Amino acid sequence: MKKLLFILLFLSGAVSLKANGPDTLISCHFEGISFAQFAEEIHKISQVKLYFEESWVQEIIVTFRAEQITVKDAVKLVLSGSNLEVSVWNNQIVILPGEHLPESLPDYVIHSKADTTEDIGNVLTQSEARYLTGRKADVTQTIQIGRKGLAGSNSKVTIRGRILEQQTGEPVIGATMYLEELKSGVATDQNGFLSMVLKQGNYTASFAYMGLETKKYLLEVL
């Protein structure tokens, strides 16, 4: 079975988002163009990028006119009647067949200042024991991200990565990273890239795509 390869690219201690993004108001008129052309035009006038796989939209022809409509609502109207769902991630639009991604991350419980270093180590050890032992253990590796003491205890970080097909090195479009503790995830774009905003803590991350072997990692965000 083919395998996914996850490459961690960048970690930053601050989050910077555009002010309006998919809520930007636009006026537009399209007549008989492909959805891919529609996406390009939307990006030109709003700087909002639409992430999707072209095979999902190749039969969609767009004839659409609207005044003072948000980018998100325009895309939803164009895709109404299809099985495609529109979600917002990092002020960009992600389109997936029959799957809607949460638009915000829930709060994550982090260690309090009263926790000792030994206590925190024990929590990680128990998590590893739960997933890394037994006949059907499915977490293959523990990954530490960041450096201890570099960010404050309440800091949020942006994790950026890329998912590739391990044998060919080709980017995997529409692959998902799902965090079990948050019950939410994010999908890769047309070049296999993804990004997600997280608080410090431990997360069980599943990387999956139809037809490829799912991989699980224990992520420790420091």
Short mmCIF file of C-alpha atoms in Angstrom, two decimals:
data_model
loop_
_atom_site.label_atom_id
_atom_site.label_comp_id
_atom_site.label_asym_id
_atom_site.label_seq_id
_atom_site.Cartn_x
_atom_site.Cartn_y
_atom_site.Cartn_z
CA MET A 1 0.00 0.00 0.00
CA LYS A 2 1.22 3.49 -0.81
CA LYS A 3 2.16 5.65 2.13
CA LEU A 4 1.84 9.29 3.10
CA LEU A 5 4.91 11.32 3.98
CA PHE A 6 4.42 14.34 6.27
CA ILE A 7 7.09 17.04 6.17
CA LEU A 8 7.16 19.71 8.89
CA LEU A 9 8.14 23.00 7.33
CA PHE A 10 7.81 25.86 9.76
CA LEU A 11 6.74 26.83 13.27
CA SER A 12 6.01 30.39 14.35
CA GLY A 13 4.88 31.89 17.64
CA ALA A 14 2.39 34.34 16.24
CA VAL A 15 -0.68 34.23 14.02
CA SER A 16 -1.25 36.81 11.31
CA LEU A 17 -4.52 36.76 9.39
CA LYS A 18 -6.07 39.08 6.81
CA ALA A 19 -8.70 41.42 8.15
CA ASN A 20 -11.60 40.34 5.92
CA GLY A 21 -10.76 37.25 3.91
CA PRO A 22 -13.85 35.22 2.91
CA ASP A 23 -16.10 37.91 4.46
CA THR A 24 -14.85 40.49 1.95
CA LEU A 25 -17.73 42.02 -0.03
CA ILE A 26 -17.42 41.75 -3.81
CA SER A 27 -19.50 42.51 -6.89
CA CYS A 28 -19.06 40.13 -9.79
CA HIS A 29 -20.49 38.90 -13.08
CA PHE A 30 -19.44 35.58 -14.63
CA GLU A 31 -20.92 34.01 -17.74
CA GLY A 32 -20.29 30.39 -18.73
CA ILE A 33 -16.82 29.96 -17.25
CA SER A 34 -15.29 26.91 -15.58
CA PHE A 35 -15.09 26.71 -11.80
CA ALA A 36 -11.29 26.84 -12.01
CA GLN A 37 -11.56 30.16 -13.89
CA PHE A 38 -14.10 31.37 -11.33
CA ALA A 39 -11.64 30.55 -8.53
CA GLU A 40 -8.87 32.49 -10.29
CA GLU A 41 -11.10 35.54 -10.74
CA ILE A 42 -12.23 35.43 -7.10
CA HIS A 43 -8.58 35.37 -6.03
CA LYS A 44 -7.78 38.36 -8.26
CA ILE A 45 -10.52 40.57 -6.86
CA SER A 46 -10.42 39.51 -3.20
CA GLN A 47 -7.02 37.86 -2.55
CA VAL A 48 -8.93 34.87 -1.15
CA LYS A 49 -7.68 31.55 -2.48
CA LEU A 50 -9.94 28.57 -3.09
CA TYR A 51 -8.42 25.13 -2.41
CA PHE A 52 -9.96 22.18 -4.24
CA GLU A 53 -9.17 19.31 -6.58
CA GLU A 54 -10.03 20.10 -10.19
CA SER A 55 -11.58 16.68 -10.81
CA TRP A 56 -14.28 17.56 -8.27
CA VAL A 57 -15.40 20.66 -10.19
CA GLN A 58 -14.55 19.93 -13.82
CA GLU A 59 -18.23 19.65 -14.82
CA ILE A 60 -19.33 22.84 -13.03
CA ILE A 61 -19.98 25.81 -15.35
CA VAL A 62 -20.40 29.14 -13.58
CA THR A 63 -22.95 31.75 -14.65
CA PHE A 64 -23.32 34.11 -11.74
CA ARG A 65 -24.03 37.77 -11.04
CA ALA A 66 -24.11 39.44 -7.62
CA GLU A 67 -23.63 42.83 -5.99
CA GLN A 68 -22.05 43.27 -2.56
CA ILE A 69 -21.89 39.61 -1.58
CA THR A 70 -19.25 37.98 0.59
CA VAL A 71 -16.71 35.73 -1.11
CA LYS A 72 -17.81 32.77 1.01
CA ASP A 73 -21.49 33.23 0.14
CA ALA A 74 -20.65 33.59 -3.56
CA VAL A 75 -18.75 30.30 -3.56
CA LYS A 76 -21.56 28.58 -1.63
CA LEU A 77 -24.16 29.76 -4.15
CA VAL A 78 -22.06 28.61 -7.10
CA LEU A 79 -21.64 25.16 -5.50
CA SER A 80 -25.25 24.82 -4.32
CA GLY A 81 -26.75 21.58 -5.58
CA SER A 82 -23.40 19.79 -5.59
CA ASN A 83 -21.98 17.51 -2.90
CA LEU A 84 -19.17 19.97 -2.18
CA GLU A 85 -18.89 21.73 1.18
CA VAL A 86 -17.28 25.12 1.73
CA SER A 87 -15.11 25.68 4.81
CA VAL A 88 -12.84 28.50 5.97
CA TRP A 89 -9.27 27.88 7.18
CA ASN A 90 -6.74 30.64 7.86
CA ASN A 91 -8.91 33.13 5.94
CA GLN A 92 -8.86 30.99 2.81
CA ILE A 93 -11.59 28.70 1.44
CA VAL A 94 -11.29 24.91 1.44
CA ILE A 95 -13.70 22.87 -0.70
CA LEU A 96 -14.18 19.17 0.05
CA PRO A 97 -16.74 16.61 -1.17
CA GLY A 98 -19.31 15.97 1.54
CA GLU A 99 -17.04 17.10 4.37
CA HIS A 100 -17.26 20.33 6.34
CA LEU A 101 -14.29 21.43 8.44
CA PRO A 102 -14.84 23.43 11.66
CA GLU A 103 -14.07 27.12 11.17
CA SER A 104 -12.46 27.61 14.59
CA LEU A 105 -10.47 25.49 16.96
CA PRO A 106 -11.84 24.78 20.45
CA ASP A 107 -9.77 25.70 23.47
CA TYR A 108 -7.24 23.09 24.49
CA VAL A 109 -6.45 22.28 28.11
CA ILE A 110 -2.80 23.08 28.81
CA HIS A 111 -0.66 22.39 31.86
CA SER A 112 -1.06 24.87 34.72
CA LYS A 113 1.90 26.62 36.33
CA ALA A 114 1.45 24.34 39.35
CA ASP A 115 2.33 21.27 37.30
CA THR A 116 5.85 20.05 37.87
CA THR A 117 8.23 18.93 35.16
CA GLU A 118 7.85 15.38 36.43
CA ASP A 119 4.05 15.57 36.20
CA ILE A 120 4.21 16.79 32.60
CA GLY A 121 6.62 14.01 31.73
CA ASN A 122 4.27 11.46 33.26
CA VAL A 123 1.38 12.71 31.12
CA LEU A 124 3.40 12.22 27.97
CA THR A 125 4.60 8.81 29.12
CA GLN A 126 1.03 7.66 29.74
CA SER A 127 -0.05 8.87 26.32
CA GLU A 128 2.82 7.05 24.68
CA ALA A 129 2.05 3.92 26.65
CA ARG A 130 -1.57 4.08 25.55
CA TYR A 131 -0.74 4.39 21.86
CA LEU A 132 2.70 2.87 21.43
CA THR A 133 2.17 -0.48 23.15
CA GLY A 134 -0.08 -3.42 22.41
CA ARG A 135 -0.65 -5.62 19.41
CA LYS A 136 -2.58 -3.01 17.42
CA ALA A 137 -0.61 0.12 18.29
CA ASP A 138 -1.12 2.65 15.48
CA VAL A 139 0.91 5.69 16.54
CA THR A 140 4.26 5.26 14.84
CA GLN A 141 6.29 8.13 16.26
CA THR A 142 6.38 10.97 18.78
CA ILE A 143 7.29 14.36 17.30
CA GLN A 144 8.33 17.36 19.39
CA ILE A 145 7.66 20.75 17.80
CA GLY A 146 9.32 23.92 19.07
CA ARG A 147 11.69 24.46 22.00
CA LYS A 148 10.83 24.45 25.69
CA GLY A 149 10.62 27.92 27.20
CA LEU A 150 10.65 29.64 23.80
CA ALA A 151 6.97 30.69 23.99
CA GLY A 152 4.66 31.59 26.86
CA SER A 153 2.31 29.00 28.32
CA ASN A 154 -0.71 30.56 26.59
CA SER A 155 0.94 31.08 23.22
CA LYS A 156 -0.56 29.86 19.99
CA VAL A 157 1.63 28.62 17.18
CA THR A 158 1.09 28.04 13.49
CA ILE A 159 2.25 24.64 12.25
CA ARG A 160 2.88 24.47 8.53
CA GLY A 161 3.62 21.24 6.73
CA ARG A 162 3.42 19.32 3.49
CA ILE A 163 2.06 15.85 2.73
CA LEU A 164 3.72 13.89 -0.08
CA GLU A 165 3.24 10.42 -1.55
CA GLN A 166 6.23 8.59 -0.10
CA GLN A 167 7.20 6.58 -3.17
CA THR A 168 6.87 9.28 -5.84
CA GLY A 169 7.36 12.45 -3.81
CA GLU A 170 4.25 13.95 -5.43
CA PRO A 171 2.09 16.32 -3.31
CA VAL A 172 -1.17 14.82 -2.04
CA ILE A 173 -4.15 17.13 -2.66
CA GLY A 174 -7.02 16.97 -0.17
CA ALA A 175 -5.21 14.82 2.40
CA THR A 176 -6.29 15.54 5.96
CA MET A 177 -4.56 16.05 9.28
CA TYR A 178 -7.07 15.25 12.04
CA LEU A 179 -6.41 15.89 15.74
CA GLU A 180 -8.36 13.49 17.94
CA GLU A 181 -8.26 15.68 21.06
CA LEU A 182 -9.75 18.67 19.21
CA LYS A 183 -12.06 16.64 16.96
CA SER A 184 -11.06 18.88 14.08
CA GLY A 185 -8.61 18.94 11.24
CA VAL A 186 -7.33 20.62 8.10
CA ALA A 187 -6.89 19.60 4.45
CA THR A 188 -3.92 20.06 2.13
CA ASP A 189 -4.07 22.51 -0.77
CA GLN A 190 -3.26 21.94 -4.44
CA ASN A 191 0.45 21.72 -3.64
CA GLY A 192 0.09 19.41 -0.63
CA PHE A 193 0.59 22.17 1.96
CA LEU A 194 -1.40 22.61 5.16
CA SER A 195 -1.33 24.87 8.20
CA MET A 196 -3.06 24.85 11.57
CA VAL A 197 -3.13 27.05 14.66
CA LEU A 198 -2.56 25.18 17.93
CA LYS A 199 -2.02 25.85 21.59
CA GLN A 200 0.81 24.17 23.44
CA GLY A 201 0.01 20.59 24.42
CA ASN A 202 -0.04 16.98 23.21
CA TYR A 203 -2.10 15.93 20.19
CA THR A 204 -2.76 12.63 18.42
CA ALA A 205 -2.55 13.50 14.71
CA SER A 206 -3.83 11.26 11.91
CA PHE A 207 -2.72 11.91 8.34
CA ALA A 208 -5.07 10.29 5.84
CA TYR A 209 -6.12 10.17 2.21
CA MET A 210 -8.39 7.77 0.33
CA GLY A 211 -6.40 4.83 -1.03
CA LEU A 212 -3.27 5.59 0.98
CA GLU A 213 -2.13 4.18 4.30
CA THR A 214 -3.13 6.36 7.27
CA LYS A 215 -0.29 7.48 9.55
CA LYS A 216 -0.58 8.55 13.18
CA TYR A 217 1.82 10.63 15.24
CA LEU A 218 1.87 11.95 18.78
CA LEU A 219 2.59 15.68 18.41
CA GLU A 220 4.02 17.52 21.40
CA VAL A 221 3.78 21.27 20.82
CA LEU A 222 6.20 22.98 23.23
#
